[in-house]
Amino acid sequence: DLDALDRRAAELLARPLTADSAVQVALLNNRGLQATYQELGIAEADLVQASRLPNPGFSFARLRRGHEVEYDRTFSFDLGHLIALPFAAQLEGRRFEAIQRSVAMEMLQVASEARKAFYAAVAAEQSVRYMLDVKATADAGAELARRLAQAGNINKLQQAREHGFFSEAALNLARAQQARTAARERLARALGLWGDQLIYTLPERLPDLPKEPADQPDIEQQAMAQRLDVQSARLHLD
């Protein structure tokens, strides 16, 4: 039900977004994924159909030749289909597993894009706040330099340096604000937001980094063994 999906997305967007809630919104709003779910349902129906016995056939005919009447009754059964039933069920089972992994891989890609866009947007928001503090400090320094120059306590070169720092801070703030707008737009596209959904709240800062990096010496072997697209390709090959 699309209305139920929209209501759930609205509930998540009513609160400040987190990485996990952003992924949920992206999965709920992605219409391409919903179409892929239908493909998965079709594959499951094909698997069920392939596992069933073929329907027998029955025909009845009445022939009249003058005063003679003949009745023809025929009962038929697809013996070839019955013999091939185990192989067809196995084939459709592998195909269903391959589509399952393809759908799961597509979901992971959507989730990954949403998570990356979320962190980029939060980082852009945090950068704007930092640049606002820098500009406020530069503004105070430029005002102090102006007053000191009027009192004759600093020369024109020192005053120009303070004003140059203020101008650079203002330029960096404008760049950070532009980057924030672009990051929020990327996040909106990744989450499939539109209309009233574009009004959402982000956290003020990024989460703290872990104290030490995770030790994963076999990460390459794990990736090759657990990647869903590799598993799907193997099943398609089989």
Short mmCIF file of C-alpha atoms in Angstrom, two decimals:
data_model
loop_
_atom_site.label_atom_id
_atom_site.label_comp_id
_atom_site.label_asym_id
_atom_site.label_seq_id
_atom_site.Cartn_x
_atom_site.Cartn_y
_atom_site.Cartn_z
CA ASP A 1 0.00 0.00 0.00
CA LEU A 2 1.64 3.24 -1.16
CA ASP A 3 -0.34 5.32 1.34
CA ALA A 4 0.98 3.23 4.22
CA LEU A 5 4.54 3.63 2.92
CA ASP A 6 4.09 7.40 2.67
CA ARG A 7 2.71 7.57 6.20
CA ARG A 8 5.64 5.61 7.59
CA ALA A 9 8.11 7.84 5.73
CA ALA A 10 6.34 10.93 7.11
CA GLU A 11 6.66 9.55 10.65
CA LEU A 12 10.40 9.06 10.20
CA LEU A 13 10.87 12.53 8.69
CA ALA A 14 8.96 14.17 11.53
CA ARG A 15 11.89 13.39 13.84
CA PRO A 16 15.54 14.38 13.35
CA LEU A 17 17.05 12.00 10.82
CA THR A 18 19.61 9.40 11.75
CA ALA A 19 21.63 7.21 9.43
CA ASP A 20 19.28 4.27 10.04
CA SER A 21 16.08 6.28 9.60
CA ALA A 22 17.48 7.83 6.41
CA VAL A 23 18.04 4.33 5.02
CA GLN A 24 14.46 3.36 5.94
CA VAL A 25 13.06 6.42 4.18
CA ALA A 26 15.13 5.66 1.08
CA LEU A 27 13.84 2.07 0.96
CA LEU A 28 10.24 3.20 1.47
CA ASN A 29 10.33 5.90 -1.20
CA ASN A 30 12.24 4.02 -3.88
CA ARG A 31 9.67 3.08 -6.51
CA GLY A 32 12.24 1.11 -8.47
CA LEU A 33 12.71 -1.23 -5.53
CA GLN A 34 8.97 -1.68 -5.24
CA ALA A 35 8.87 -2.75 -8.90
CA THR A 36 11.71 -5.18 -8.18
CA TYR A 37 9.66 -6.68 -5.35
CA GLN A 38 6.96 -7.44 -7.92
CA GLU A 39 9.54 -9.22 -10.06
CA LEU A 40 10.49 -11.29 -7.04
CA GLY A 41 6.83 -12.19 -6.54
CA ILE A 42 6.57 -13.31 -10.17
CA ALA A 43 9.65 -15.49 -9.77
CA GLU A 44 8.15 -17.06 -6.65
CA ALA A 45 4.93 -17.78 -8.54
CA ASP A 46 6.95 -19.44 -11.33
CA LEU A 47 8.71 -21.57 -8.71
CA VAL A 48 5.40 -22.70 -7.23
CA GLN A 49 3.99 -23.43 -10.68
CA ALA A 50 7.07 -25.44 -11.67
CA SER A 51 6.69 -27.58 -8.54
CA ARG A 52 3.09 -28.59 -9.29
CA LEU A 53 1.93 -31.63 -11.22
CA PRO A 54 0.67 -30.90 -14.73
CA ASN A 55 -3.08 -30.75 -15.12
CA PRO A 56 -4.62 -33.69 -16.98
CA GLY A 57 -6.67 -33.08 -20.11
CA PHE A 58 -10.11 -34.44 -20.96
CA SER A 59 -12.08 -34.03 -24.15
CA PHE A 60 -15.51 -35.25 -25.27
CA ALA A 61 -16.83 -35.43 -28.84
CA ARG A 62 -20.11 -36.57 -30.35
CA LEU A 63 -20.14 -37.60 -34.03
CA ARG A 64 -23.28 -38.31 -36.01
CA ARG A 65 -23.33 -40.15 -39.36
CA GLY A 66 -26.81 -40.61 -40.55
CA HIS A 67 -28.54 -42.71 -37.95
CA GLU A 68 -25.23 -43.67 -36.29
CA VAL A 69 -23.90 -41.68 -33.34
CA GLU A 70 -20.37 -42.06 -32.03
CA TYR A 71 -19.01 -40.71 -28.78
CA ASP A 72 -15.28 -40.00 -28.42
CA ARG A 73 -13.78 -39.52 -24.99
CA THR A 74 -10.10 -38.69 -24.52
CA PHE A 75 -8.05 -38.43 -21.36
CA SER A 76 -4.51 -37.07 -21.72
CA PHE A 77 -1.60 -36.46 -19.36
CA ASP A 78 1.70 -34.66 -20.09
CA LEU A 79 4.14 -37.43 -19.25
CA GLY A 80 7.14 -35.40 -20.43
CA HIS A 81 6.25 -32.60 -18.05
CA LEU A 82 5.93 -35.11 -15.21
CA ILE A 83 9.36 -36.62 -15.96
CA ALA A 84 11.00 -33.19 -16.15
CA LEU A 85 9.24 -31.87 -13.04
CA PRO A 86 12.19 -32.32 -10.62
CA PHE A 87 14.58 -30.61 -13.04
CA ALA A 88 12.19 -27.73 -13.73
CA ALA A 89 11.61 -27.18 -10.01
CA GLN A 90 15.36 -27.15 -9.38
CA LEU A 91 15.91 -24.70 -12.23
CA GLU A 92 13.21 -22.32 -11.04
CA GLY A 93 14.53 -22.64 -7.48
CA ARG A 94 17.98 -21.48 -8.55
CA ARG A 95 16.45 -18.67 -10.59
CA PHE A 96 14.40 -17.56 -7.59
CA GLU A 97 17.48 -17.57 -5.35
CA ALA A 98 19.40 -15.52 -7.93
CA ILE A 99 16.63 -12.92 -8.10
CA GLN A 100 16.46 -12.85 -4.30
CA ARG A 101 20.14 -11.95 -4.12
CA SER A 102 19.79 -9.40 -6.92
CA VAL A 103 16.96 -7.68 -5.06
CA ALA A 104 18.92 -7.76 -1.81
CA MET A 105 21.95 -6.27 -3.59
CA GLU A 106 19.83 -3.47 -5.04
CA MET A 107 18.45 -2.75 -1.57
CA LEU A 108 21.97 -2.59 -0.17
CA GLN A 109 23.02 -0.17 -2.93
CA VAL A 110 20.08 2.12 -2.15
CA ALA A 111 20.88 1.92 1.56
CA SER A 112 24.56 2.64 0.96
CA GLU A 113 23.84 5.71 -1.18
CA ALA A 114 21.38 7.01 1.42
CA ARG A 115 23.85 6.50 4.26
CA LYS A 116 26.69 8.24 2.40
CA ALA A 117 24.44 11.14 1.42
CA PHE A 118 23.27 11.46 5.03
CA TYR A 119 26.78 11.70 6.45
CA ALA A 120 27.81 14.15 3.71
CA ALA A 121 24.81 16.38 4.50
CA VAL A 122 25.50 16.33 8.25
CA ALA A 123 29.16 17.13 7.61
CA ALA A 124 28.14 20.05 5.39
CA GLU A 125 25.81 21.38 8.11
CA GLN A 126 28.60 21.11 10.67
CA SER A 127 31.01 22.91 8.33
CA VAL A 128 28.56 25.82 7.97
CA ARG A 129 28.32 26.16 11.75
CA TYR A 130 32.09 26.17 12.03
CA MET A 131 32.42 28.78 9.28
CA LEU A 132 29.81 30.94 11.01
CA ASP A 133 31.94 30.91 14.16
CA VAL A 134 35.05 31.75 12.13
CA LYS A 135 33.28 34.62 10.40
CA ALA A 136 31.99 35.97 13.70
CA THR A 137 35.54 35.89 15.09
CA ALA A 138 36.89 37.57 11.95
CA ASP A 139 34.15 40.18 12.11
CA ALA A 140 35.08 41.02 15.70
CA GLY A 141 38.76 41.16 14.76
CA ALA A 142 38.09 43.48 11.83
CA GLU A 143 35.99 45.80 14.02
CA LEU A 144 38.70 45.84 16.67
CA ALA A 145 41.34 46.60 14.04
CA ARG A 146 39.23 49.50 12.74
CA ARG A 147 38.96 51.02 16.19
CA LEU A 148 42.64 50.50 16.93
CA ALA A 149 43.52 52.13 13.61
CA GLN A 150 41.35 55.11 14.48
CA ALA A 151 43.17 55.39 17.81
CA GLY A 152 46.52 55.10 16.05
CA ASN A 153 47.55 51.87 17.80
CA ILE A 154 48.03 49.81 14.60
CA ASN A 155 49.14 50.75 11.11
CA LYS A 156 47.24 50.42 7.85
CA LEU A 157 49.00 47.14 6.94
CA GLN A 158 47.86 45.41 10.12
CA GLN A 159 44.32 46.71 9.60
CA ALA A 160 44.33 45.46 6.00
CA ARG A 161 45.42 42.01 7.19
CA GLU A 162 42.47 41.82 9.58
CA HIS A 163 40.07 42.90 6.85
CA GLY A 164 41.62 40.34 4.50
CA PHE A 165 41.04 37.59 7.06
CA PHE A 166 37.42 38.75 7.40
CA SER A 167 36.91 38.68 3.60
CA GLU A 168 38.39 35.17 3.39
CA ALA A 169 36.15 33.97 6.21
CA ALA A 170 33.07 35.42 4.46
CA LEU A 171 34.08 33.68 1.21
CA ASN A 172 34.62 30.34 2.97
CA LEU A 173 31.22 30.68 4.63
CA ALA A 174 29.54 31.25 1.26
CA ARG A 175 31.28 28.18 -0.14
CA ALA A 176 30.23 26.10 2.87
CA GLN A 177 26.62 27.24 2.48
CA GLN A 178 26.68 26.32 -1.21
CA ALA A 179 28.14 22.90 -0.36
CA ARG A 180 25.42 22.43 2.27
CA THR A 181 22.69 23.16 -0.29
CA ALA A 182 24.22 20.69 -2.75
CA ALA A 183 24.59 18.03 -0.04
CA ARG A 184 20.97 18.41 1.06
CA GLU A 185 19.84 18.10 -2.56
CA ARG A 186 21.86 14.89 -2.97
CA LEU A 187 20.35 13.55 0.23
CA ALA A 188 16.83 14.43 -0.96
CA ARG A 189 17.44 12.54 -4.22
CA ALA A 190 18.91 9.55 -2.38
CA LEU A 191 15.90 9.41 -0.06
CA GLY A 192 13.36 10.03 -2.84
CA LEU A 193 11.95 13.09 -1.07
CA TRP A 194 9.51 15.50 -2.69
CA GLY A 195 6.90 18.07 -1.69
CA ASP A 196 6.41 18.41 2.07
CA GLN A 197 8.98 15.66 2.66
CA LEU A 198 11.77 18.10 1.75
CA ILE A 199 11.32 19.73 5.17
CA TYR A 200 13.45 17.55 7.45
CA THR A 201 15.89 18.03 10.32
CA LEU A 202 19.47 16.80 10.51
CA PRO A 203 21.57 16.29 13.66
CA GLU A 204 23.94 19.09 14.62
CA ARG A 205 27.13 17.08 14.33
CA LEU A 206 28.60 13.82 13.12
CA PRO A 207 28.91 10.91 15.56
CA ASP A 208 32.25 10.39 17.26
CA LEU A 209 34.80 8.22 15.53
CA PRO A 210 35.64 4.83 17.06
CA LYS A 211 38.58 4.87 19.45
CA GLU A 212 40.53 2.41 17.33
CA PRO A 213 40.09 0.91 13.84
CA ALA A 214 38.51 -2.51 13.51
CA ASP A 215 40.95 -5.34 12.82
CA GLN A 216 39.67 -7.30 9.81
CA PRO A 217 42.57 -9.17 8.18
CA ASP A 218 40.28 -11.41 6.07
CA ILE A 219 38.07 -8.63 4.74
CA GLU A 220 38.81 -9.42 1.07
CA GLN A 221 37.88 -13.09 1.47
CA GLN A 222 34.73 -12.12 3.34
CA ALA A 223 33.74 -9.72 0.59
CA MET A 224 34.12 -12.36 -2.13
CA ALA A 225 32.21 -14.93 -0.08
CA GLN A 226 29.38 -12.65 1.07
CA ARG A 227 28.82 -10.29 -1.88
CA LEU A 228 25.28 -10.84 -3.04
CA ASP A 229 25.99 -9.88 -6.65
CA VAL A 230 28.70 -12.57 -6.85
CA GLN A 231 26.33 -15.15 -5.38
CA SER A 232 23.61 -14.12 -7.83
CA ALA A 233 26.00 -14.39 -10.78
CA ARG A 234 27.02 -17.91 -9.69
CA LEU A 235 23.39 -18.99 -9.49
CA HIS A 236 22.64 -17.52 -12.92
CA LEU A 237 25.68 -19.38 -14.27
CA ASP A 238 24.44 -22.65 -12.74
#
